[in-house]
Amino acid sequence: MPTHADLLVLNASELVTCADGPEGPLRGDDLRAPGMLENAGVAITDGRIAAVGTTEDITTRYTAPRTIDAQGCAVLPGFVDPHTHLVFGRTREDEFELRCLGKTYEEIAAAGGGIRASSRRFRATSRAEILAQARATRRRALLHGTTTIEIKSGYGLDLASELLALEIAGELDDNGDIVRTFLGAHEVPDAYRDDRDAYIRLVCDEMIPTVAARGLARYCDVFCEEHVFTQAETRTICRAARENGLEIKLHVDELAGTGGAELAVELRATSADHLMQISAAGIAAMATCDTIAVLLPGTSFFLGMQTFAPARRMIEAGCAIALATDCNPGSSMSENPQTLLTIACIGLGLRPIEAIAALTRNAAYAVDLGTEVGRIAPGYRADLVVTDVANHRLLPYHHGVNHAATVVHHGRIVA
Ligand code: NIG
Ligand code: FE
């Protein structure tokens, strides 16, 4: 007698499971062999994956009231986007136009724009409006296949506004699919330009303890960069975060190489993100530790940079790389994971299958959810993307259109 399931996905021409290889995130050559079945099926029960196998195997063992016929379709794990700033309220297309005409991101920031401009706009926007923006952005990400997403604060830059951003991010959560990060140290706000130490004290002595006490975030992040927060300041903030039970993520080595990857490893950060300018010593340090290297090639692209993170050297060295959109109104205005795959292939030199593994299984480890999401395997959350293309290579190759025909989230068909 076949077992009852809630939903079956059958006849997938390719089922990218991301379930093969050794424990943990995939490194080196394993990244290009994450696991793939042909003419495959999945049985889903109670929001979880019950079984994975050939279509014949699944149809003999399971019956279900609903079936998705994935004939001619590649099926992938739901995407995990482990680095976004998607609660921002208002956009910055004015700065985009200036950049089109040749101004750089740094010049705009130095003149008072950039993150500080977003912060002014954020504080001038109502809660309802910010919530509507964040919901719409998260919904679009889901419709493009992103089932799990990390969201940072960082446009409030005062206690009440930072708490508001994290509360709004929490309201988007549909059962553990939003991971929150406190990024009060995103920039020194206008009121503290002449006394940055006072702002750092505010972050350490008031913001971090309140965020932690209210359970509003799992991680604390710092934008460690020339002209933003120094290594010494980053250490101070991370010490306060740890004392309050928060884990660490860091924006490092984005615009100038400042030994940020080495610092992230020393601080036992869960992830070190950006890494366009990572040093040889940074690569060596990251190759032998659990810190995930989250690469954000959409940002290099959107800032018109010639420099992308040295992904091939990092993979060869044994670093665990993941991908993220960095969705934010300044340096990467896109929540689309499929565009990111294309940019990762072209800009970082990843094979399509490597990019997919980096945006699913490995990305899950960047938010400590590697045993929960990012794979199509028994026991994992039933998050998957049924594409309208017959093989996974077509996904980054045919770019600029949405290939997510059906998105399954917690076992429910959402799109
Ligand atoms: O990841 N690097 C710092 N933060 C964002 C940019 C934020 C903004 O410009 O609004 C980033 O690139
Ligand atoms: Fe970022």
Tab-separated table of C-alpha atoms and ligand atoms in Angstrom:
chain	number	residue	atom	x	y	z
A	1	MET	CA	0.000	0.000	0.000
A	2	PRO	CA	1.466	3.355	-0.971
A	3	THR	CA	1.919	5.946	1.795
A	4	HIS	CA	-0.134	9.148	1.753
A	5	ALA	CA	1.775	12.347	1.032
A	6	ASP	CA	0.457	15.915	0.575
A	7	LEU	CA	2.152	16.717	-2.717
A	8	LEU	CA	4.218	14.878	-5.321
A	9	VAL	CA	6.564	16.429	-7.866
A	10	LEU	CA	7.082	13.930	-10.692
A	11	ASN	CA	8.953	13.493	-13.998
A	12	ALA	CA	11.562	16.220	-13.408
A	13	SER	CA	14.004	16.100	-16.317
A	14	GLU	CA	16.720	17.206	-13.868
A	15	LEU	CA	16.385	17.234	-10.102
A	16	VAL	CA	19.323	19.142	-8.608
A	17	THR	CA	19.349	17.763	-5.071
A	18	CYS	CA	22.472	19.449	-3.637
A	19	ALA	CA	22.510	16.456	-1.292
A	20	ASP	CA	25.710	14.677	-2.442
A	21	GLY	CA	29.274	14.873	-1.206
A	22	PRO	CA	30.702	15.238	2.271
A	23	GLU	CA	28.931	16.795	5.254
A	24	GLY	CA	28.675	20.564	5.406
A	25	PRO	CA	29.072	23.143	2.655
A	26	LEU	CA	30.613	21.990	-0.631
A	27	ARG	CA	34.218	22.968	-1.339
A	28	GLY	CA	36.631	22.526	-4.246
A	29	ASP	CA	35.595	19.983	-6.881
A	30	ASP	CA	32.600	18.867	-4.795
A	31	LEU	CA	30.923	22.206	-5.603
A	32	ARG	CA	30.486	21.094	-9.205
A	33	ALA	CA	28.939	17.733	-8.266
A	34	PRO	CA	26.198	18.647	-5.780
A	35	GLY	CA	23.902	15.789	-6.831
A	36	MET	CA	21.524	15.423	-9.737
A	37	LEU	CA	18.837	12.871	-10.657
A	38	GLU	CA	17.093	12.455	-13.992
A	39	ASN	CA	13.407	11.656	-14.468
A	40	ALA	CA	13.023	12.174	-10.765
A	41	GLY	CA	10.344	12.804	-8.186
A	42	VAL	CA	9.833	14.165	-4.679
A	43	ALA	CA	7.189	13.317	-2.073
A	44	ILE	CA	6.214	16.074	0.377
A	45	THR	CA	4.401	15.673	3.704
A	46	ASP	CA	3.694	18.259	6.425
A	47	GLY	CA	5.913	20.871	4.780
A	48	ARG	CA	8.899	18.513	4.695
A	49	ILE	CA	10.486	16.358	2.042
A	50	ALA	CA	9.500	12.750	2.702
A	51	ALA	CA	11.336	11.046	-0.140
A	52	VAL	CA	13.404	11.682	-3.265
A	53	GLY	CA	13.926	9.170	-6.074
A	54	THR	CA	13.080	8.190	-9.604
A	55	THR	CA	9.537	9.016	-10.686
A	56	GLU	CA	8.761	5.302	-10.736
A	57	ASP	CA	10.097	4.824	-7.234
A	58	ILE	CA	8.052	7.750	-5.855
A	59	THR	CA	4.803	6.772	-7.605
A	60	THR	CA	5.090	3.185	-6.341
A	61	ARG	CA	5.667	4.297	-2.760
A	62	TYR	CA	3.385	7.387	-2.460
A	63	THR	CA	-0.014	8.748	-3.396
A	64	ALA	CA	-1.081	12.369	-2.879
A	65	PRO	CA	-4.104	14.584	-3.595
A	66	ARG	CA	-1.912	16.968	-5.613
A	67	THR	CA	0.789	16.341	-8.175
A	68	ILE	CA	3.057	18.728	-10.062
A	69	ASP	CA	4.052	17.296	-13.416
A	70	ALA	CA	7.596	18.568	-13.922
A	71	GLN	CA	8.105	16.893	-17.291
A	72	GLY	CA	10.712	18.852	-19.243
A	73	CYS	CA	11.564	20.950	-16.181
A	74	ALA	CA	14.668	21.270	-14.049
A	75	VAL	CA	13.771	21.306	-10.342
A	76	LEU	CA	16.066	22.954	-7.795
A	77	PRO	CA	16.119	23.568	-4.049
A	78	GLY	CA	14.530	26.899	-3.124
A	79	PHE	CA	17.166	29.626	-3.239
A	80	VAL	CA	18.651	30.862	0.031
A	81	ASP	CA	19.649	34.533	-0.137
A	82	PRO	CA	21.994	35.010	2.855
A	83	HIS	CA	22.709	38.759	2.560
A	84	THR	CA	20.104	41.444	1.910
A	85	HIS	CA	19.214	44.893	3.180
A	86	LEU	CA	15.654	44.640	1.999
A	87	VAL	CA	13.904	46.772	4.624
A	88	PHE	CA	14.773	50.207	3.246
A	89	GLY	CA	11.501	52.049	2.663
A	90	ARG	CA	12.645	54.340	-0.128
A	91	THR	CA	14.816	53.988	-3.213
A	92	ARG	CA	17.855	55.983	-4.497
A	93	GLU	CA	17.390	56.188	-8.253
A	94	ASP	CA	18.650	59.802	-8.056
A	95	GLU	CA	22.085	58.455	-7.083
A	96	PHE	CA	21.852	55.757	-9.736
A	97	GLU	CA	21.507	58.440	-12.390
A	98	LEU	CA	24.540	60.278	-10.976
A	99	ARG	CA	26.526	57.037	-11.198
A	100	CYS	CA	25.395	56.544	-14.793
A	101	LEU	CA	26.965	59.954	-15.494
A	102	GLY	CA	30.277	58.974	-13.923
A	103	LYS	CA	30.122	59.769	-10.197
A	104	THR	CA	31.372	56.936	-8.014
A	105	TYR	CA	29.561	55.296	-5.114
A	106	GLU	CA	32.272	56.566	-2.737
A	107	GLU	CA	32.004	60.171	-4.024
A	108	ILE	CA	28.249	60.125	-3.508
A	109	ALA	CA	28.647	58.716	0.006
A	110	ALA	CA	31.351	61.254	0.920
A	111	ALA	CA	28.994	64.063	-0.142
A	112	GLY	CA	26.380	62.851	2.336
A	113	GLY	CA	24.483	60.476	0.062
A	114	GLY	CA	24.579	56.706	0.103
A	115	ILE	CA	23.636	54.935	3.315
A	116	ARG	CA	23.143	58.268	5.112
A	117	ALA	CA	20.686	59.415	2.448
A	118	SER	CA	18.774	56.162	2.891
A	119	SER	CA	18.791	56.679	6.647
A	120	ARG	CA	17.253	60.150	6.335
A	121	ARG	CA	14.597	58.773	4.002
A	122	PHE	CA	13.957	55.756	6.243
A	123	ARG	CA	13.301	57.933	9.281
A	124	ALA	CA	10.940	60.118	7.245
A	125	THR	CA	8.860	57.141	6.092
A	126	SER	CA	5.917	55.671	8.001
A	127	ARG	CA	5.994	52.174	9.443
A	128	ALA	CA	3.135	51.148	7.164
A	129	GLU	CA	4.962	52.354	4.075
A	130	ILE	CA	8.203	50.599	5.011
A	131	LEU	CA	6.302	47.404	5.775
A	132	ALA	CA	4.556	47.584	2.391
A	133	GLN	CA	7.895	48.079	0.598
A	134	ALA	CA	9.534	45.199	2.470
A	135	ARG	CA	6.589	42.851	1.880
A	136	ALA	CA	6.508	43.617	-1.834
A	137	THR	CA	10.255	43.075	-2.191
A	138	ARG	CA	10.157	39.818	-0.243
A	139	ARG	CA	7.175	38.637	-2.323
A	140	ARG	CA	9.022	39.324	-5.573
A	141	ALA	CA	12.049	37.412	-4.282
A	142	LEU	CA	9.772	34.463	-3.483
A	143	LEU	CA	8.176	34.555	-6.930
A	144	HIS	CA	11.695	34.264	-8.369
A	145	GLY	CA	12.480	31.255	-6.178
A	146	THR	CA	14.023	32.667	-2.978
A	147	THR	CA	12.445	30.701	-0.154
A	148	THR	CA	14.826	31.626	2.697
A	149	ILE	CA	16.249	35.105	3.106
A	150	GLU	CA	18.510	37.010	5.470
A	151	ILE	CA	17.537	40.620	6.193
A	152	LYS	CA	19.705	43.270	7.834
A	153	SER	CA	18.733	46.459	9.555
A	154	GLY	CA	21.078	49.391	8.955
A	155	TYR	CA	19.068	52.279	7.535
A	156	GLY	CA	17.700	53.389	10.894
A	157	LEU	CA	20.985	54.254	12.592
A	158	ASP	CA	19.228	55.225	15.808
A	159	LEU	CA	17.820	52.902	18.454
A	160	ALA	CA	14.113	53.206	17.628
A	161	SER	CA	14.583	53.027	13.847
A	162	GLU	CA	16.934	50.042	14.024
A	163	LEU	CA	14.450	48.180	16.215
A	164	LEU	CA	11.675	49.097	13.783
A	165	ALA	CA	13.592	47.655	10.819
A	166	LEU	CA	14.142	44.359	12.637
A	167	GLU	CA	10.512	44.185	13.763
A	168	ILE	CA	9.338	44.727	10.197
A	169	ALA	CA	11.701	42.006	8.970
A	170	GLY	CA	10.181	39.724	11.622
A	171	GLU	CA	6.678	40.438	10.364
A	172	LEU	CA	7.638	39.027	6.963
A	173	ASP	CA	8.528	35.674	8.473
A	174	ASP	CA	6.495	32.715	7.350
A	175	ASN	CA	7.722	30.047	9.750
A	176	GLY	CA	11.472	30.416	10.041
A	177	ASP	CA	12.304	31.600	6.540
A	178	ILE	CA	13.610	35.045	7.540
A	179	VAL	CA	16.952	35.342	9.311
A	180	ARG	CA	17.597	38.722	10.919
A	181	THR	CA	20.863	40.593	11.323
A	182	PHE	CA	21.456	43.797	13.264
A	183	LEU	CA	23.595	46.229	11.236
A	184	GLY	CA	23.556	49.386	13.326
A	185	ALA	CA	27.220	49.749	12.338
A	186	HIS	CA	26.363	50.275	8.678
A	187	GLU	CA	27.489	53.909	8.657
A	188	VAL	CA	28.109	56.751	11.121
A	189	PRO	CA	24.887	58.804	10.948
A	190	ASP	CA	24.780	62.576	10.370
A	191	ALA	CA	24.391	63.525	14.027
A	192	TYR	CA	27.586	61.685	15.043
A	193	ARG	CA	30.003	62.698	12.266
A	194	ASP	CA	32.103	64.666	14.757
A	195	ASP	CA	31.957	62.045	17.484
A	196	ARG	CA	32.032	58.581	15.986
A	197	ASP	CA	33.062	57.046	19.311
A	198	ALA	CA	29.766	58.184	20.771
A	199	TYR	CA	27.918	56.370	17.992
A	200	ILE	CA	29.930	53.195	18.584
A	201	ARG	CA	29.062	53.420	22.285
A	202	LEU	CA	25.401	53.769	21.345
A	203	VAL	CA	25.668	50.648	19.162
A	204	CYS	CA	27.487	48.637	21.838
A	205	ASP	CA	25.801	49.834	25.020
A	206	GLU	CA	22.207	50.388	23.906
A	207	MET	CA	21.392	48.970	20.501
A	208	ILE	CA	23.043	45.545	20.777
A	209	PRO	CA	21.742	44.790	24.300
A	210	THR	CA	18.187	45.833	23.324
A	211	VAL	CA	18.205	43.878	20.063
A	212	ALA	CA	19.500	40.806	21.911
A	213	ALA	CA	17.119	41.125	24.871
A	214	ARG	CA	14.128	41.369	22.527
A	215	GLY	CA	15.324	38.485	20.369
A	216	LEU	CA	15.215	40.662	17.253
A	217	ALA	CA	18.299	39.285	15.526
A	218	ARG	CA	20.541	36.266	15.424
A	219	TYR	CA	23.567	38.076	13.974
A	220	CYS	CA	25.421	41.339	14.308
A	221	ASP	CA	27.120	42.709	11.182
A	222	VAL	CA	29.572	45.600	10.682
A	223	PHE	CA	30.493	47.448	7.471
A	224	CYS	CA	34.255	47.219	8.011
A	225	GLU	CA	35.747	49.387	5.282
A	226	GLU	CA	37.972	52.414	4.756
A	227	HIS	CA	35.954	55.541	5.588
A	228	VAL	CA	33.291	53.473	7.389
A	229	PHE	CA	34.272	51.323	10.419
A	230	THR	CA	37.893	50.427	11.124
A	231	GLN	CA	39.177	47.028	12.181
A	232	ALA	CA	39.566	48.246	15.767
A	233	GLU	CA	36.006	49.583	15.836
A	234	THR	CA	34.763	46.347	14.286
A	235	ARG	CA	36.451	44.328	17.039
A	236	THR	CA	34.829	46.492	19.720
A	237	ILE	CA	31.365	46.072	18.210
A	238	CYS	CA	31.801	42.324	17.704
A	239	ARG	CA	32.932	41.899	21.310
A	240	ALA	CA	29.713	43.558	22.504
A	241	ALA	CA	27.707	41.379	20.112
A	242	ARG	CA	29.262	38.175	21.422
A	243	GLU	CA	28.775	39.246	25.042
A	244	ASN	CA	25.083	39.624	24.217
A	245	GLY	CA	24.834	36.251	22.519
A	246	LEU	CA	24.752	37.408	18.894
A	247	GLU	CA	26.721	35.620	16.170
A	248	ILE	CA	28.898	37.595	13.756
A	249	LYS	CA	28.669	38.427	10.057
A	250	LEU	CA	30.914	41.032	8.442
A	251	HIS	CA	31.002	43.239	5.340
A	252	VAL	CA	34.713	43.084	4.531
A	253	ASP	CA	37.227	43.708	1.745
A	254	GLU	CA	34.568	45.253	-0.488
A	255	LEU	CA	36.083	48.463	-1.833
A	256	ALA	CA	39.578	48.467	-0.338
A	257	GLY	CA	41.433	45.346	0.822
A	258	THR	CA	41.959	45.849	4.540
A	259	GLY	CA	42.587	42.319	5.791
A	260	GLY	CA	38.900	41.942	6.527
A	261	ALA	CA	38.701	38.229	5.694
A	262	GLU	CA	41.468	37.513	8.201
A	263	LEU	CA	39.575	39.508	10.814
A	264	ALA	CA	36.363	37.570	10.110
A	265	VAL	CA	38.195	34.287	10.609
A	266	GLU	CA	39.822	35.533	13.806
A	267	LEU	CA	36.401	36.587	15.148
A	268	ARG	CA	34.927	33.197	14.143
A	269	ALA	CA	32.303	34.937	12.042
A	270	THR	CA	29.581	32.779	10.507
A	271	SER	CA	30.239	34.534	7.216
A	272	ALA	CA	32.546	37.105	5.638
A	273	ASP	CA	30.724	38.926	2.865
A	274	HIS	CA	31.785	40.804	-0.320
A	275	LEU	CA	35.524	39.926	-0.471
A	276	MET	CA	36.144	41.591	-3.840
A	277	GLN	CA	39.570	42.651	-2.533
A	278	ILE	CA	40.390	39.581	-0.403
A	279	SER	CA	44.156	39.050	0.038
A	280	ALA	CA	46.102	35.827	-0.536
A	281	ALA	CA	46.415	35.490	3.248
A	282	GLY	CA	42.667	35.996	3.554
A	283	ILE	CA	41.992	33.211	1.068
A	284	ALA	CA	44.368	30.893	2.941
A	285	ALA	CA	42.689	31.718	6.259
A	286	MET	CA	39.188	31.145	4.890
A	287	ALA	CA	40.125	27.840	3.257
A	288	THR	CA	40.675	26.130	6.590
A	289	CYS	CA	37.803	27.455	8.690
A	290	ASP	CA	34.015	27.245	8.893
A	291	THR	CA	33.413	30.898	8.008
A	292	ILE	CA	31.440	31.000	4.746
A	293	ALA	CA	32.676	33.350	2.014
A	294	VAL	CA	29.515	35.086	0.791
A	295	LEU	CA	30.188	36.600	-2.631
A	296	LEU	CA	27.991	39.403	-3.964
A	297	PRO	CA	28.826	39.779	-7.659
A	298	GLY	CA	25.574	41.668	-8.266
A	299	THR	CA	27.186	44.529	-6.335
A	300	SER	CA	30.347	44.556	-8.490
A	301	PHE	CA	28.087	44.591	-11.525
A	302	PHE	CA	25.759	47.308	-10.248
A	303	LEU	CA	28.650	49.545	-9.144
A	304	GLY	CA	30.202	49.146	-12.605
A	305	MET	CA	33.382	47.674	-11.142
A	306	GLN	CA	35.967	45.752	-13.107
A	307	THR	CA	36.801	43.792	-9.972
A	308	PHE	CA	34.922	40.713	-8.897
A	309	ALA	CA	35.879	38.493	-5.973
A	310	PRO	CA	38.546	35.926	-7.014
A	311	ALA	CA	36.057	33.076	-6.796
A	312	ARG	CA	38.070	30.514	-8.776
A	313	ARG	CA	41.137	30.976	-6.624
A	314	MET	CA	38.962	30.735	-3.530
A	315	ILE	CA	37.302	27.506	-4.703
A	316	GLU	CA	40.673	25.982	-5.611
A	317	ALA	CA	42.044	26.897	-2.194
A	318	GLY	CA	39.087	25.158	-0.514
A	319	CYS	CA	37.007	28.121	0.694
A	320	ALA	CA	33.288	27.443	1.163
A	321	ILE	CA	31.670	30.037	-1.101
A	322	ALA	CA	28.043	31.125	-1.170
A	323	LEU	CA	26.207	33.739	-3.232
A	324	ALA	CA	23.784	36.483	-2.197
A	325	THR	CA	22.006	39.366	-3.917
A	326	ASP	CA	22.988	42.087	-1.379
A	327	CYS	CA	19.579	43.556	-2.315
A	328	ASN	CA	19.743	47.224	-1.247
A	329	PRO	CA	18.794	50.599	-2.757
A	330	GLY	CA	22.398	51.773	-3.273
A	331	SER	CA	24.801	49.153	-4.516
A	332	SER	CA	22.571	46.291	-5.695
A	333	MET	CA	18.929	47.049	-6.360
A	334	SER	CA	17.721	43.545	-7.147
A	335	GLU	CA	16.061	40.778	-5.199
A	336	ASN	CA	16.208	38.425	-8.184
A	337	PRO	CA	18.271	35.274	-7.472
A	338	GLN	CA	18.224	34.219	-11.116
A	339	THR	CA	19.898	37.429	-12.321
A	340	LEU	CA	22.477	36.786	-9.628
A	341	LEU	CA	23.229	33.331	-11.088
A	342	THR	CA	23.935	34.880	-14.493
A	343	ILE	CA	26.216	37.552	-13.020
A	344	ALA	CA	27.998	34.917	-10.918
A	345	CYS	CA	28.710	32.780	-13.982
A	346	ILE	CA	29.949	35.699	-16.087
A	347	GLY	CA	31.619	37.809	-13.378
A	348	LEU	CA	33.025	35.164	-11.041
A	349	GLY	CA	33.604	32.456	-13.643
A	350	LEU	CA	31.399	29.892	-11.929
A	351	ARG	CA	29.864	26.957	-13.746
A	352	PRO	CA	26.065	27.151	-13.629
A	353	ILE	CA	25.936	24.144	-11.318
A	354	GLU	CA	28.494	25.723	-8.957
A	355	ALA	CA	26.471	28.934	-8.831
A	356	ILE	CA	23.303	26.976	-8.027
A	357	ALA	CA	25.018	25.008	-5.238
A	358	ALA	CA	26.440	28.273	-3.851
A	359	LEU	CA	22.976	29.865	-3.768
A	360	THR	CA	21.271	26.872	-2.142
A	361	ARG	CA	23.222	24.421	0.022
A	362	ASN	CA	26.242	26.611	0.763
A	363	ALA	CA	24.124	29.722	1.292
A	364	ALA	CA	22.131	27.821	3.916
A	365	TYR	CA	25.335	27.401	5.946
A	366	ALA	CA	25.902	31.170	5.804
A	367	VAL	CA	22.750	31.538	7.929
A	368	ASP	CA	23.349	28.386	10.023
A	369	LEU	CA	20.473	26.546	8.339
A	370	GLY	CA	22.518	23.923	6.486
A	371	THR	CA	20.623	21.032	8.061
A	372	GLU	CA	17.216	22.638	7.437
A	373	VAL	CA	17.139	24.167	3.925
A	374	GLY	CA	19.191	24.323	0.715
A	375	ARG	CA	18.801	20.691	-0.389
A	376	ILE	CA	16.179	18.391	-1.787
A	377	ALA	CA	16.660	15.585	0.697
A	378	PRO	CA	14.453	13.673	3.156
A	379	GLY	CA	13.740	15.684	6.312
A	380	TYR	CA	14.597	19.027	4.749
A	381	ARG	CA	12.042	21.821	4.475
A	382	ALA	CA	9.965	21.331	1.311
A	383	ASP	CA	11.204	24.452	-0.484
A	384	LEU	CA	11.710	23.971	-4.187
A	385	VAL	CA	11.645	25.702	-7.529
A	386	VAL	CA	10.133	24.018	-10.567
A	387	THR	CA	11.643	25.898	-13.491
A	388	ASP	CA	10.328	26.260	-17.034
A	389	VAL	CA	13.670	25.113	-18.488
A	390	ALA	CA	14.731	21.535	-19.180
A	391	ASN	CA	18.225	21.744	-17.739
A	392	HIS	CA	19.925	23.835	-15.062
A	393	ARG	CA	22.363	25.507	-17.481
A	394	LEU	CA	19.497	27.251	-19.258
A	395	LEU	CA	18.661	29.123	-16.070
A	396	PRO	CA	21.644	31.541	-15.949
A	397	TYR	CA	22.102	31.369	-19.714
A	398	HIS	CA	18.672	32.642	-20.742
A	399	HIS	CA	18.782	35.678	-18.512
A	400	GLY	CA	16.469	38.523	-17.649
A	401	VAL	CA	13.254	36.509	-17.454
A	402	ASN	CA	11.687	34.634	-14.561
A	403	HIS	CA	12.129	30.878	-15.005
A	404	ALA	CA	10.383	29.932	-11.749
A	405	ALA	CA	7.218	28.260	-13.042
A	406	THR	CA	6.161	26.953	-9.623
A	407	VAL	CA	7.631	27.731	-6.222
A	408	VAL	CA	6.933	25.334	-3.360
A	409	HIS	CA	7.472	26.899	0.075
A	410	HIS	CA	7.003	24.860	3.260
A	411	GLY	CA	5.289	22.268	1.058
A	412	ARG	CA	2.721	24.754	-0.259
A	413	ILE	CA	2.499	25.955	-3.839
A	414	VAL	CA	2.961	29.727	-3.569
A	415	ALA	CA	3.473	30.666	-7.194
B	1	NIG	O1	26.458	45.772	1.038
B	1	NIG	N1	28.326	47.683	1.924
B	1	NIG	C1	27.494	48.168	2.678
B	1	NIG	N2	26.208	48.122	2.501
B	1	NIG	C2	25.593	47.886	1.270
B	1	NIG	C3	25.318	49.150	0.557
B	1	NIG	C4	24.205	49.848	1.185
B	1	NIG	C5	23.728	51.057	0.471
B	1	NIG	O2	24.414	51.649	-0.378
B	1	NIG	O3	22.600	51.408	0.779
B	1	NIG	C6	26.384	46.874	0.517
B	1	NIG	O4	26.908	47.122	-0.569
B	2	FE	FE	25.520	44.417	2.084
